[in-house]
XYZ file of C-alpha atoms in Angstrom:
601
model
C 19.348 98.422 -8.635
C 20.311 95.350 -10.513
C 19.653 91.907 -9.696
C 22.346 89.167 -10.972
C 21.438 85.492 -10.578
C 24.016 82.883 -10.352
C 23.314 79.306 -11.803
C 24.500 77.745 -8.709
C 26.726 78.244 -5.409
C 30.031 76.777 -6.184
C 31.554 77.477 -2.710
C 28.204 75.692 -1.056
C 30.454 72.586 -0.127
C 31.746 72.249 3.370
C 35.896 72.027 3.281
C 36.590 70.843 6.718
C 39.881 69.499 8.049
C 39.331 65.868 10.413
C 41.118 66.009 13.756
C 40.475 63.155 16.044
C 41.656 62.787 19.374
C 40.743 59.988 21.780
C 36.583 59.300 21.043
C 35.882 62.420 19.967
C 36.045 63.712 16.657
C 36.164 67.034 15.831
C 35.873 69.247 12.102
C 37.961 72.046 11.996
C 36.410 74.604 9.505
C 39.149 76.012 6.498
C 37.139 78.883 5.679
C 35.800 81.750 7.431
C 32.565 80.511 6.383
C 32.617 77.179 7.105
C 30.680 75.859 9.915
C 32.032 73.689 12.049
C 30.968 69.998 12.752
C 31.525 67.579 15.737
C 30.829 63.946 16.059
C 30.266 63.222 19.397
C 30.747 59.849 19.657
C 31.412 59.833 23.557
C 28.084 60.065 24.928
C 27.580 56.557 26.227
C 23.712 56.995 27.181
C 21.863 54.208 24.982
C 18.939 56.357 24.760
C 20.686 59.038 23.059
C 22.843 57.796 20.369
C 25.510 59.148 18.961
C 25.541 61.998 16.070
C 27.406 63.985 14.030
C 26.651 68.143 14.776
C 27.165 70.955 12.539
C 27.936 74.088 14.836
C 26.825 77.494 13.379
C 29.031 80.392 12.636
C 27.798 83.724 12.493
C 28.115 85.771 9.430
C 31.310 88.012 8.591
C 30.544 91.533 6.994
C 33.660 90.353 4.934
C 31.515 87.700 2.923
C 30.428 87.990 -0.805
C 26.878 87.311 -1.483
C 27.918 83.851 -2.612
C 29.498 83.154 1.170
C 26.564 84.813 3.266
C 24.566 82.037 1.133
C 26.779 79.377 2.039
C 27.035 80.656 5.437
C 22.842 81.059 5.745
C 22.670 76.993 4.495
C 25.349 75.936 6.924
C 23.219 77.291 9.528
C 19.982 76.272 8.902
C 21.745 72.258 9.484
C 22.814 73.519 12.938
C 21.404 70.960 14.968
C 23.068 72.736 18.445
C 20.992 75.813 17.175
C 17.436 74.773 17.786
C 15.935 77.726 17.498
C 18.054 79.111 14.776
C 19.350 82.232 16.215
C 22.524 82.152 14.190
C 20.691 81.581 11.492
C 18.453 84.696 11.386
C 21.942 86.902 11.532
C 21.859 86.067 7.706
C 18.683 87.617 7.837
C 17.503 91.467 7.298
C 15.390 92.366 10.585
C 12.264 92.212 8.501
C 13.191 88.679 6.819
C 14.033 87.148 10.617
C 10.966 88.055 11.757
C 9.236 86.755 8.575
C 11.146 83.579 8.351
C 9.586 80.050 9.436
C 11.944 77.374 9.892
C 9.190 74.987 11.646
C 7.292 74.976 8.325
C 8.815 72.199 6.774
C 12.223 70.945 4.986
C 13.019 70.482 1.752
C 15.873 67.805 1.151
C 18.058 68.407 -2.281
C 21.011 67.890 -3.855
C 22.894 69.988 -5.478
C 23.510 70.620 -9.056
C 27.187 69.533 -9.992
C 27.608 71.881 -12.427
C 30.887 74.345 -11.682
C 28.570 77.437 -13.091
C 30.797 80.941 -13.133
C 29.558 83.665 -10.753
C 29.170 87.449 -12.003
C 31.087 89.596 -9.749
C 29.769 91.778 -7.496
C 29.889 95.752 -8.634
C 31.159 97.789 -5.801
C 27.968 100.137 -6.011
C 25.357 97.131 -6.124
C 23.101 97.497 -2.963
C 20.939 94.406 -4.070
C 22.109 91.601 -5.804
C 20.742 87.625 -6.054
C 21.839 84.247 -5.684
C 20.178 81.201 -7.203
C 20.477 78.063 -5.443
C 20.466 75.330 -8.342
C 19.758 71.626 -7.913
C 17.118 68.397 -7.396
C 14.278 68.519 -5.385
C 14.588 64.884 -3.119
C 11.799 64.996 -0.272
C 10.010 66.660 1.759
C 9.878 66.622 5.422
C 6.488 68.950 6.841
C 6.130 70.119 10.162
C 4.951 67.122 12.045
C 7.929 64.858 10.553
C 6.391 63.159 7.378
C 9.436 62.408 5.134
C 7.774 62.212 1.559
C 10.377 61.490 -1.582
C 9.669 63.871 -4.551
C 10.986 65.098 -7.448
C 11.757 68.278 -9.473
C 14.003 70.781 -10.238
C 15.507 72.756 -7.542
C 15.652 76.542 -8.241
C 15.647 78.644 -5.368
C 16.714 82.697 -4.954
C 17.471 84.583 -2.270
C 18.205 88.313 -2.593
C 20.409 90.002 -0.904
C 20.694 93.482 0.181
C 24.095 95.576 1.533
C 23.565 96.852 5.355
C 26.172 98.916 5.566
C 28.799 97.780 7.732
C 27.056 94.754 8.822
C 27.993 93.377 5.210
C 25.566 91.423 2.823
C 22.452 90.100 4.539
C 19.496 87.976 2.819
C 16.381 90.156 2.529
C 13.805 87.238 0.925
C 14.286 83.447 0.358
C 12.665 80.217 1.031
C 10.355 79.634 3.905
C 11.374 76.482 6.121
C 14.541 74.921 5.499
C 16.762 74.129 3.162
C 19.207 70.726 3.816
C 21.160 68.256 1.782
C 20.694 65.069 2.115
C 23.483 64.534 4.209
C 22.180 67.400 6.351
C 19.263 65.370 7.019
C 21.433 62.028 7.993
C 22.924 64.699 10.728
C 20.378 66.522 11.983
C 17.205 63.801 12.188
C 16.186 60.310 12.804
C 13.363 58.193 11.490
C 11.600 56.142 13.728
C 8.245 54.251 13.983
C 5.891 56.023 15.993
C 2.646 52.716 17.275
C -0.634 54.114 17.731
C -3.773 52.138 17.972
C -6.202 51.271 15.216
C -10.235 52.079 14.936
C -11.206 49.246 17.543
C -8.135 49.550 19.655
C -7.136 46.494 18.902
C -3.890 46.201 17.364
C -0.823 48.264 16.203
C -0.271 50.876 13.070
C 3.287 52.163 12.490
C 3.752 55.752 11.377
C 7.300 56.077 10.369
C 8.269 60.244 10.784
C 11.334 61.955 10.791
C 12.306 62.931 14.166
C 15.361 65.910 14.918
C 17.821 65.950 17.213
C 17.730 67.823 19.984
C 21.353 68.241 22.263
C 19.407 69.763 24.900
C 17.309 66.510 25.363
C 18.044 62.618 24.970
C 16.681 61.104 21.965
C 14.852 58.828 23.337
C 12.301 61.689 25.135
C 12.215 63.154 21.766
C 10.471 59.984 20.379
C 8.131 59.754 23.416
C 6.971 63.372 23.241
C 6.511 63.120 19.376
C 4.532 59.893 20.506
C 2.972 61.814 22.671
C 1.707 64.773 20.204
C -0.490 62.204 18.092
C -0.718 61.356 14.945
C 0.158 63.118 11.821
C -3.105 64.532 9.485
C -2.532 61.249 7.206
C -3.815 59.005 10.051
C -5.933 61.132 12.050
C -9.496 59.194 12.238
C -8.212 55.966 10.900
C -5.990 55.537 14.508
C -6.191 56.341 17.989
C -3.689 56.767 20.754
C -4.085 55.737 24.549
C -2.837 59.142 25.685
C -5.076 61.442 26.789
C -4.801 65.082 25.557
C -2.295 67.346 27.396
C -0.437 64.082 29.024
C 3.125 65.489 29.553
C 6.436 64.167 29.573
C 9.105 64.796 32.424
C 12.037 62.500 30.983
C 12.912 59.240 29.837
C 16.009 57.817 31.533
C 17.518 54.359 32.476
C 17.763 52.891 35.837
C 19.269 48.955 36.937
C 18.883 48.715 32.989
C 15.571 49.220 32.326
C 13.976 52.267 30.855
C 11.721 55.008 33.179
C 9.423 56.826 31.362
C 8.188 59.479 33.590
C 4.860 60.800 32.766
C 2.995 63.611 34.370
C -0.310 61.769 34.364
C -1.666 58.237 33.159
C -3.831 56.670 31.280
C -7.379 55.279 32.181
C -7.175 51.873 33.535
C -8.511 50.534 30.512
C -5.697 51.883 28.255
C -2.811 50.944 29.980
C -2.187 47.621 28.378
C -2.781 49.814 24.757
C -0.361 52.580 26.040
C 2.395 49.788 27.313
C 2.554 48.406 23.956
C 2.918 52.110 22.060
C 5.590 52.829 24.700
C 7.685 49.509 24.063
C 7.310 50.036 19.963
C 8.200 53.399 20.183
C 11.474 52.736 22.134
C 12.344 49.848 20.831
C 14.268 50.981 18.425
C 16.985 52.517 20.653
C 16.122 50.503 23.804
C 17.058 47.202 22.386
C 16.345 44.297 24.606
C 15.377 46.640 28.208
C 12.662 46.304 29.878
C 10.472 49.204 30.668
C 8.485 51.036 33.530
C 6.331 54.034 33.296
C 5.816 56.464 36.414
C 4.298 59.133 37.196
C 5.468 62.510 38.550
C 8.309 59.858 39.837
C 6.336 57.659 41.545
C 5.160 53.836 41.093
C 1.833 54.026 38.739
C 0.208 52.149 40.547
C 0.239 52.784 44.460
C 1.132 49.413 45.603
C 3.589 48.181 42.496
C 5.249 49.369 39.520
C 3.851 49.369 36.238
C 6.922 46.928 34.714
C 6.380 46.503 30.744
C 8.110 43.611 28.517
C 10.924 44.812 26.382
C 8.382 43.070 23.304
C 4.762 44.408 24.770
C 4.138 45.404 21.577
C 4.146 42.070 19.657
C 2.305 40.352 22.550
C -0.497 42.895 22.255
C -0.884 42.684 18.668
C -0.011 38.919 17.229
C 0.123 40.093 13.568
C 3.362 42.461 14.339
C 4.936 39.358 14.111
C 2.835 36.712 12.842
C 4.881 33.981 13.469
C 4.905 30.018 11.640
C 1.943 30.077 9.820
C 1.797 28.096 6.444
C 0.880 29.635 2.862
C -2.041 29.094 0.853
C -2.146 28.502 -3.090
C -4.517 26.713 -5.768
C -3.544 23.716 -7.726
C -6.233 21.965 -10.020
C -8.898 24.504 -9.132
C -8.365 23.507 -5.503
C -6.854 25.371 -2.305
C -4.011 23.958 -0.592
C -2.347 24.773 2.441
C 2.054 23.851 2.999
C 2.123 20.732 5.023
C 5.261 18.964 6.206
C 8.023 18.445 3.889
C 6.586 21.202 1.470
C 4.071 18.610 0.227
C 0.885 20.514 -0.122
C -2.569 19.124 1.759
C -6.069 19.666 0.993
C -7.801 22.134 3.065
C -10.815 21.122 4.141
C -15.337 21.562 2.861
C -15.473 22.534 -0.485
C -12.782 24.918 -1.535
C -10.291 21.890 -0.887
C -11.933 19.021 -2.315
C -14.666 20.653 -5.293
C -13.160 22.292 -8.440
C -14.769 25.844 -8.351
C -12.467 27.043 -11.295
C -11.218 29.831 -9.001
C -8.462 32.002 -9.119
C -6.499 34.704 -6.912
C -7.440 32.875 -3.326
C -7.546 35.751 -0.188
C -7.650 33.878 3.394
C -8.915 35.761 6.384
C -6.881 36.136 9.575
C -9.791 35.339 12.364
C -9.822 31.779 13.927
C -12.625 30.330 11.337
C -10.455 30.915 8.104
C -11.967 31.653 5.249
C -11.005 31.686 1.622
C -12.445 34.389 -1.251
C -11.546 33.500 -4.661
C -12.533 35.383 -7.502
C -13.747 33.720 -10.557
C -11.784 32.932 -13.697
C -13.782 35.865 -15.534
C -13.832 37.990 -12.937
C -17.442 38.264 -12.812
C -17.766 37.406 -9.014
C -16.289 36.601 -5.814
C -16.813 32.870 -3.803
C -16.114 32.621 0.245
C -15.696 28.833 1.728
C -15.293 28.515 5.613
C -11.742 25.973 5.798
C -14.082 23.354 7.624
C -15.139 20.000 6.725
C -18.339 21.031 6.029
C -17.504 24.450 4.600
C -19.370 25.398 1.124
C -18.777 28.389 -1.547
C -21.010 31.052 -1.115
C -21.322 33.869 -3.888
C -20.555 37.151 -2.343
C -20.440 39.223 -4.769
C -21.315 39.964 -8.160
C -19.908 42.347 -10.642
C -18.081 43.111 -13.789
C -14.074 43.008 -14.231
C -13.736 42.399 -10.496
C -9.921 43.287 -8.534
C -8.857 39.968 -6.549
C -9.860 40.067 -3.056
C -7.948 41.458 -0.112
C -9.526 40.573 3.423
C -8.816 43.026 6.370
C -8.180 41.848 9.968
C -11.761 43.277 10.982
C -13.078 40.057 8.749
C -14.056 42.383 6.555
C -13.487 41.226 2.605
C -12.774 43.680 -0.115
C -12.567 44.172 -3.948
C -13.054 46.851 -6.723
C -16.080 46.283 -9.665
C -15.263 48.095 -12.853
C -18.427 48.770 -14.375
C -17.143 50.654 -17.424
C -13.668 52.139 -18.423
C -11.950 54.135 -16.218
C -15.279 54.008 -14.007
C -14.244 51.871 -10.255
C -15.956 51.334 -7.649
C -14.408 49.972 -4.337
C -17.057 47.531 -2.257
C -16.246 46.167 1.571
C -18.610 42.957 2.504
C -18.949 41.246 5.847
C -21.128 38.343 6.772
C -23.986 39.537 9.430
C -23.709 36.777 11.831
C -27.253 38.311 13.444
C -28.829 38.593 10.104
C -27.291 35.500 8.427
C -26.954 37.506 4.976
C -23.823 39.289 3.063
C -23.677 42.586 3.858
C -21.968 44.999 1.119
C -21.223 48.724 1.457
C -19.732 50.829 -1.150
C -16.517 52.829 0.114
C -16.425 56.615 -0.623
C -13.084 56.865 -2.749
C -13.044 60.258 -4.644
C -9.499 59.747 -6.040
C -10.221 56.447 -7.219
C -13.732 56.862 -8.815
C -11.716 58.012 -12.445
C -9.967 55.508 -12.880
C -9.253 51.945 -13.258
C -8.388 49.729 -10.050
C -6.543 46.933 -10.739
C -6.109 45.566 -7.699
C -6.207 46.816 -4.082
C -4.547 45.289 -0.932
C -5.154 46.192 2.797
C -2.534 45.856 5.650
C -2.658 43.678 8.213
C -3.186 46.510 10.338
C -6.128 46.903 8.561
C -5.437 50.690 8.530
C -2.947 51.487 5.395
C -3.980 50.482 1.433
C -2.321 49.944 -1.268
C -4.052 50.252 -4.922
C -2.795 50.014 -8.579
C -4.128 52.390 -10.824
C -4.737 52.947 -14.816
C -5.448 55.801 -16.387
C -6.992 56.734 -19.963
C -3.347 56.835 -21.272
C -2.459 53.626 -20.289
C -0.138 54.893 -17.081
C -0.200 52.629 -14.248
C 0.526 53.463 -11.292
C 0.667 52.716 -6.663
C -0.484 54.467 -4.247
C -0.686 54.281 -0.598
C -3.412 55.493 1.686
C -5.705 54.888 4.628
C -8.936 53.136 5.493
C -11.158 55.617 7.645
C -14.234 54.246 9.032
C -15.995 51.045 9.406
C -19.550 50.101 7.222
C -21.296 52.633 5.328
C -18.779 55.203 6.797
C -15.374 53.802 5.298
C -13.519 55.863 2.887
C -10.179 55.655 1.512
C -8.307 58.799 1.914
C -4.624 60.383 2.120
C -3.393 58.250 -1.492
C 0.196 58.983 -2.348
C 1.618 57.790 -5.199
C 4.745 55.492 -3.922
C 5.463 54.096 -7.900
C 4.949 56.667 -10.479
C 4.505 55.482 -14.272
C 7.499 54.858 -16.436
C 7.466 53.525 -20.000
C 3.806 52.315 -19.703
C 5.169 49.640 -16.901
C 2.251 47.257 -16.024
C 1.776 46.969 -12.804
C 0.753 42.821 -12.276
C 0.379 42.278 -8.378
C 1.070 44.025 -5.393
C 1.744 42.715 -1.433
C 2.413 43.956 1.898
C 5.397 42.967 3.835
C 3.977 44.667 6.471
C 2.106 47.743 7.666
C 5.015 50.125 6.335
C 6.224 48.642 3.342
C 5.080 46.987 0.114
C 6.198 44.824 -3.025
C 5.030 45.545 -6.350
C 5.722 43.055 -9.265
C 5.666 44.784 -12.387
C 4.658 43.058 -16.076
C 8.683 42.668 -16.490
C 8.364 40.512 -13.317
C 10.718 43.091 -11.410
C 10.016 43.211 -7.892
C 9.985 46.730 -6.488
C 10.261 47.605 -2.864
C 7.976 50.491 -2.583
C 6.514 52.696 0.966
C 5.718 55.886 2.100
C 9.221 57.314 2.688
C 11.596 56.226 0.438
C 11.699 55.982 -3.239
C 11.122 52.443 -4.798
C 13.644 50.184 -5.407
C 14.464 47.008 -6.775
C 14.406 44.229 -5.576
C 14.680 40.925 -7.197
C 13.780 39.302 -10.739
C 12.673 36.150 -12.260
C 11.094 35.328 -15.824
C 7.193 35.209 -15.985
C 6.660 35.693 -12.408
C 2.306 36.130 -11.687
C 1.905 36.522 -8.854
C 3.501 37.323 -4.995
C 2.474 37.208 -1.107
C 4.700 38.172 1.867
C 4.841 37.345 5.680
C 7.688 39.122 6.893
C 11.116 37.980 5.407
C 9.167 34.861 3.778
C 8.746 35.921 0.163
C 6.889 33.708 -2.859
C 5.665 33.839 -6.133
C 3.472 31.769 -8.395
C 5.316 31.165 -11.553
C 5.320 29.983 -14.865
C 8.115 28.458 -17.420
C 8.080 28.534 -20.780
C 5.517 25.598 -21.566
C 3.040 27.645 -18.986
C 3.827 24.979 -16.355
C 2.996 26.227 -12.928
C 5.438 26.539 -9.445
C 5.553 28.325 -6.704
C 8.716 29.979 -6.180
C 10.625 30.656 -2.759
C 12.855 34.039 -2.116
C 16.094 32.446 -0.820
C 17.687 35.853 0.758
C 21.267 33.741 1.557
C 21.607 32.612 -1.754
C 20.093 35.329 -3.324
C 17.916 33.442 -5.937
C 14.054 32.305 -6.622
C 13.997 28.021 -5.775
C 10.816 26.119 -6.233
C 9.340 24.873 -3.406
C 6.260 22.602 -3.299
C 7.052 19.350 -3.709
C 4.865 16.985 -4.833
C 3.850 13.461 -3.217
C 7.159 11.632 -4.602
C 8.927 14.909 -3.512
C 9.741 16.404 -6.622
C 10.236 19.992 -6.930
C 8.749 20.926 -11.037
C 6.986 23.114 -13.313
C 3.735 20.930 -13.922
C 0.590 22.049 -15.682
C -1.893 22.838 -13.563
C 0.676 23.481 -10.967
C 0.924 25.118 -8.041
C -0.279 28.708 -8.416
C -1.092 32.074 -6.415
C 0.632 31.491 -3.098
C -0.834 33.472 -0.126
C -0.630 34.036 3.269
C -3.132 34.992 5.301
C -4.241 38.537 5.251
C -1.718 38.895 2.200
């Protein structure tokens, strides 16, 4: 026996000839082990979208190790092939039954090196073939697309059958695709569930496949329908009972039919209209919807009919709407007025100097504002009333600013020695009369150094940079599970890793799936749970950010330390500065505006 390993498979490239005719466009394979992919672009059902599909062939007793290899890969992107039958004729009889491709993905690209291959002695019985590339992402079983890194270096041996030709006796376990495999074969959409109190909406983005046997769109509704992924599970609900089934999703005078085999209890339907119409919304575009059940009307004398937008009308902070930013100026809080001339809010955080710093606003009808102290020793709240005073919440050494969640709930981090945090969640008892503090179990985070930590408005995901003894900083994402003395912060996954000891100076959620990250360079990276961070935009001596949807701003300083607020204009791609004072000038001014915010930001 001898084993040979090549550095890579040269022939692992797909030569494919493009013939077209009328809508449909169809890839003609130039090798016998090329697979052969159609784009069906003729379909015409808006719940099923186009794709492109990668047809399997079976294996050719013909091949050379290198081709049964190709051949294997090919397969495994079959998206017609959903339970991979071609795929295991690559296989030996013990490796089919041994092989898992419902375990997970892992997405790579290939090395680019043109390594040689050692030819295949006509006595070997057993050879091997090394697969040789970049690690990209994972996808696991239940859809969660994570990006990672790494070297690719993957064998599979091979073993002669005889007349059957060269079949693979022991490889990977799941699949193996390319990225553009991936772009072929699956979908990501945002799956709503329902937070802790059932009272508003948390997006879990997942990676959904294709199915040709089904339409898309009853692919999203039974993923929907299976729950949420281990990540979430505790820190969200669902309105769906367990073991409610799906019969189809279809269209009918232009609005969309869910068919369900059984509903929900009567008080869940408004929660499971809203999942529904975030779910689809995606694919259904502007349609309305109705659910049914085993065909008929849900309710016995009318149809359930839902709004093509239930989901922002159950859940205002989806879409937030006009609501003006915060920021400090003089040691007092501000709010945008008309003409982008800031006004004094009102009681005591507007009109007495506190000497406060990195302002948090609540989201609840009576606003408040937590400011953290210039040396970080504690943490003020003011009602925004006339007669609203600063009350010390909490006291502590080398405080994080505060983040409030949409439960009214007000959070920060104490660092009581290096690389020592603790994370604390207060509320005011409105029974009691009296601050009520709770320390929140966060095992990952007890090692290090917090340097700040921001909830989502959905008041389910968190976001906290990190230090470490070396000096690495670092973000990661994770979930809030529990409410009180119960909460803990679980699931963190790092979204920006450390490079060249970057600082990381402020972070800030666009919204429940994605966040901004300003570094010490003032680069703005785009960073969330299933993609890889990128960059965004930059601007000299940038301190601080807050985002509401497309609305982005930064406090900022020139080169005197003269203070602005900065605006994101996305048309002509540049930072303007944008609160004017009373003559309606637009400068850098000491004392200046400073730490914009919106609320809940």
């Amino acid at each position: 026996m001898r084993s040979r390993t090549t550095r890579g498979v040269r022939a692992a490239g797909l030569a494919l000839v493009l013939v077209c005719s009328g809508t449909a466009c169809s890839v003609i394979p130039t090798g016998a082990s090329r697979a052969v992919a159609v784009e069906d672009v003729g379909r015409g059902d808006p719940l099923d979208p186009p794709y492109a599909r990668v047809i399997a062939m079976p294996p050719n007793p013909e091949w050379t190790p290198e081709q049964v290899v190709m051949g294997f890969r090919a397969a495994m992107a079959s998206v017609d092939d959903t339970s991979y039958a071609v795929a295991r004729q690559y296989l030996t009889g013990a490796y089919a039954k041994e092989w898992n491709p419902g375990s997970g993905v892992t997405v790579y690209q290939q090395s680019t090196t043109d390594d040689e291959v050692e030819p295949v002695d006509e006595g070997d019985t057993e050879v091997r073939v090394t697969l040789k590339g970049a690690v990209i992402a994972t996808i696991n079983d239940r859809g969660l697309y994570r990006p990672s890194g790494g070297p690719l270096d993957e064998p599979f041996t091979l073993v002669k059958e005889g007349d059957k030709g060269w079949r693979i006796s022991a490889g990977p376990d799941g699949l193996l695709l390319s990225e553009p495999d991936v772009k072929r074969a699956y979908r990501l959409v945002d799956l709503y569930f329902l937070d802790s109190r059932r009272e508003g909406l948390v997006i879990e983005q997942v990676q959904v496949p294709l199915n040709p046997a089904s339409t898309f769109a009853k692919a999203i509704v039974e993923r929907l329908l299976e729950g949420p992924s281990a990540s979430l599970q505790g820190a969200v609900h669902t309105a769906f009972a367990p073991g409610t089934g799906l019969i189809d999703v279809t269209t009918e005078n232009n609005r969309v039919i869910v068919n369900l085999r059984k509903g929900v209890s009567s008080d869940n339907v408004a929660a499971m209209s809203a999942q529904l119409a975030g779910t689809l919304s995606g694919i259904a575009g502007g349609s309305s919807f109705e659910v049914r059940i085993q065909g008929e009307p849900y309710h016995s004398d009318r149809p359930l009919e839902i709004d093509a937008q239930q989901q922002l009308k159950f859940d205002p902070w989806m879409t937030p709407g006009n609501i003006r930013p915060f920021y400090m100026q003089d040691g007092l809080l501000r709010q945008l007025g008309k003409d982008n001339v800031g006004v004094a809010v009102p009681g005591e955080a507007g009109g007495k100097n506190g000497s406060f710093t990195h302002p948090a606003i609540s989201g609840h009808d009576l606003r408040q504002v937590a400011a953290l102290s210039r040396n970080r020793d504690g943490i003020s709240v003011a009602p925004l009333v006339p007669d609203g005073k600063w009350q010390q919440w909490v006291t502590g050494k080398d405080l994080t600013p505060p983040s409030w969640d949409r439960y009214h709930s007000m959070w920060t981090v104490s660092r009581p020695s290096p690389q020592t945090s603790v994370v604390l969640r207060h509320y005011y008892d409105e029974i009691k009369h009296e601050v009520r503090q709770f320390r929140v179990a966060a095992s990952e985070l007890n090692a290090v150094d917090v340097t700040a930590l921001k909830i989502a408005r959905d008041g389910v995901h968190v976001a906290v940079a990190t230090r470490n003894a070396r000096g690495e900083e670092e973000v990661k994402i994770g979930t809030v599970i529990g409410t009180g003395g119960g909460s803990r912060i679980d699931n963190l996954q790092t979204v920006v890793h450390s490079e060249d000891k970057r600082q990381i100076k402020d972070i800030a959620w666009k919204n429940g799936k994605t966040l901004y990250v300003l570094t010490g360079k003032s680069e703005l990276l785009e960073a969330s749970l299933t993609a890889a961070p990128t960059s965004q935009v930059a601007y000299p001596r940038l301190q601080s950010i807050t985002v509401l949807d497309d609305y982005l701003l930064a406090g900022a300083k020139d080169d005197e330390d003269n203070q602005q607020v900065l605006y994101w204009n996305a048309t002509a791609a540049k930072w303007e500065p944008w609160i004017r004072d009373e003559s309606g000038a637009v400068t850098f001014t000491a004392g200046g505006p400073s730490f914009p915010v919106f609320p809940l930001g």
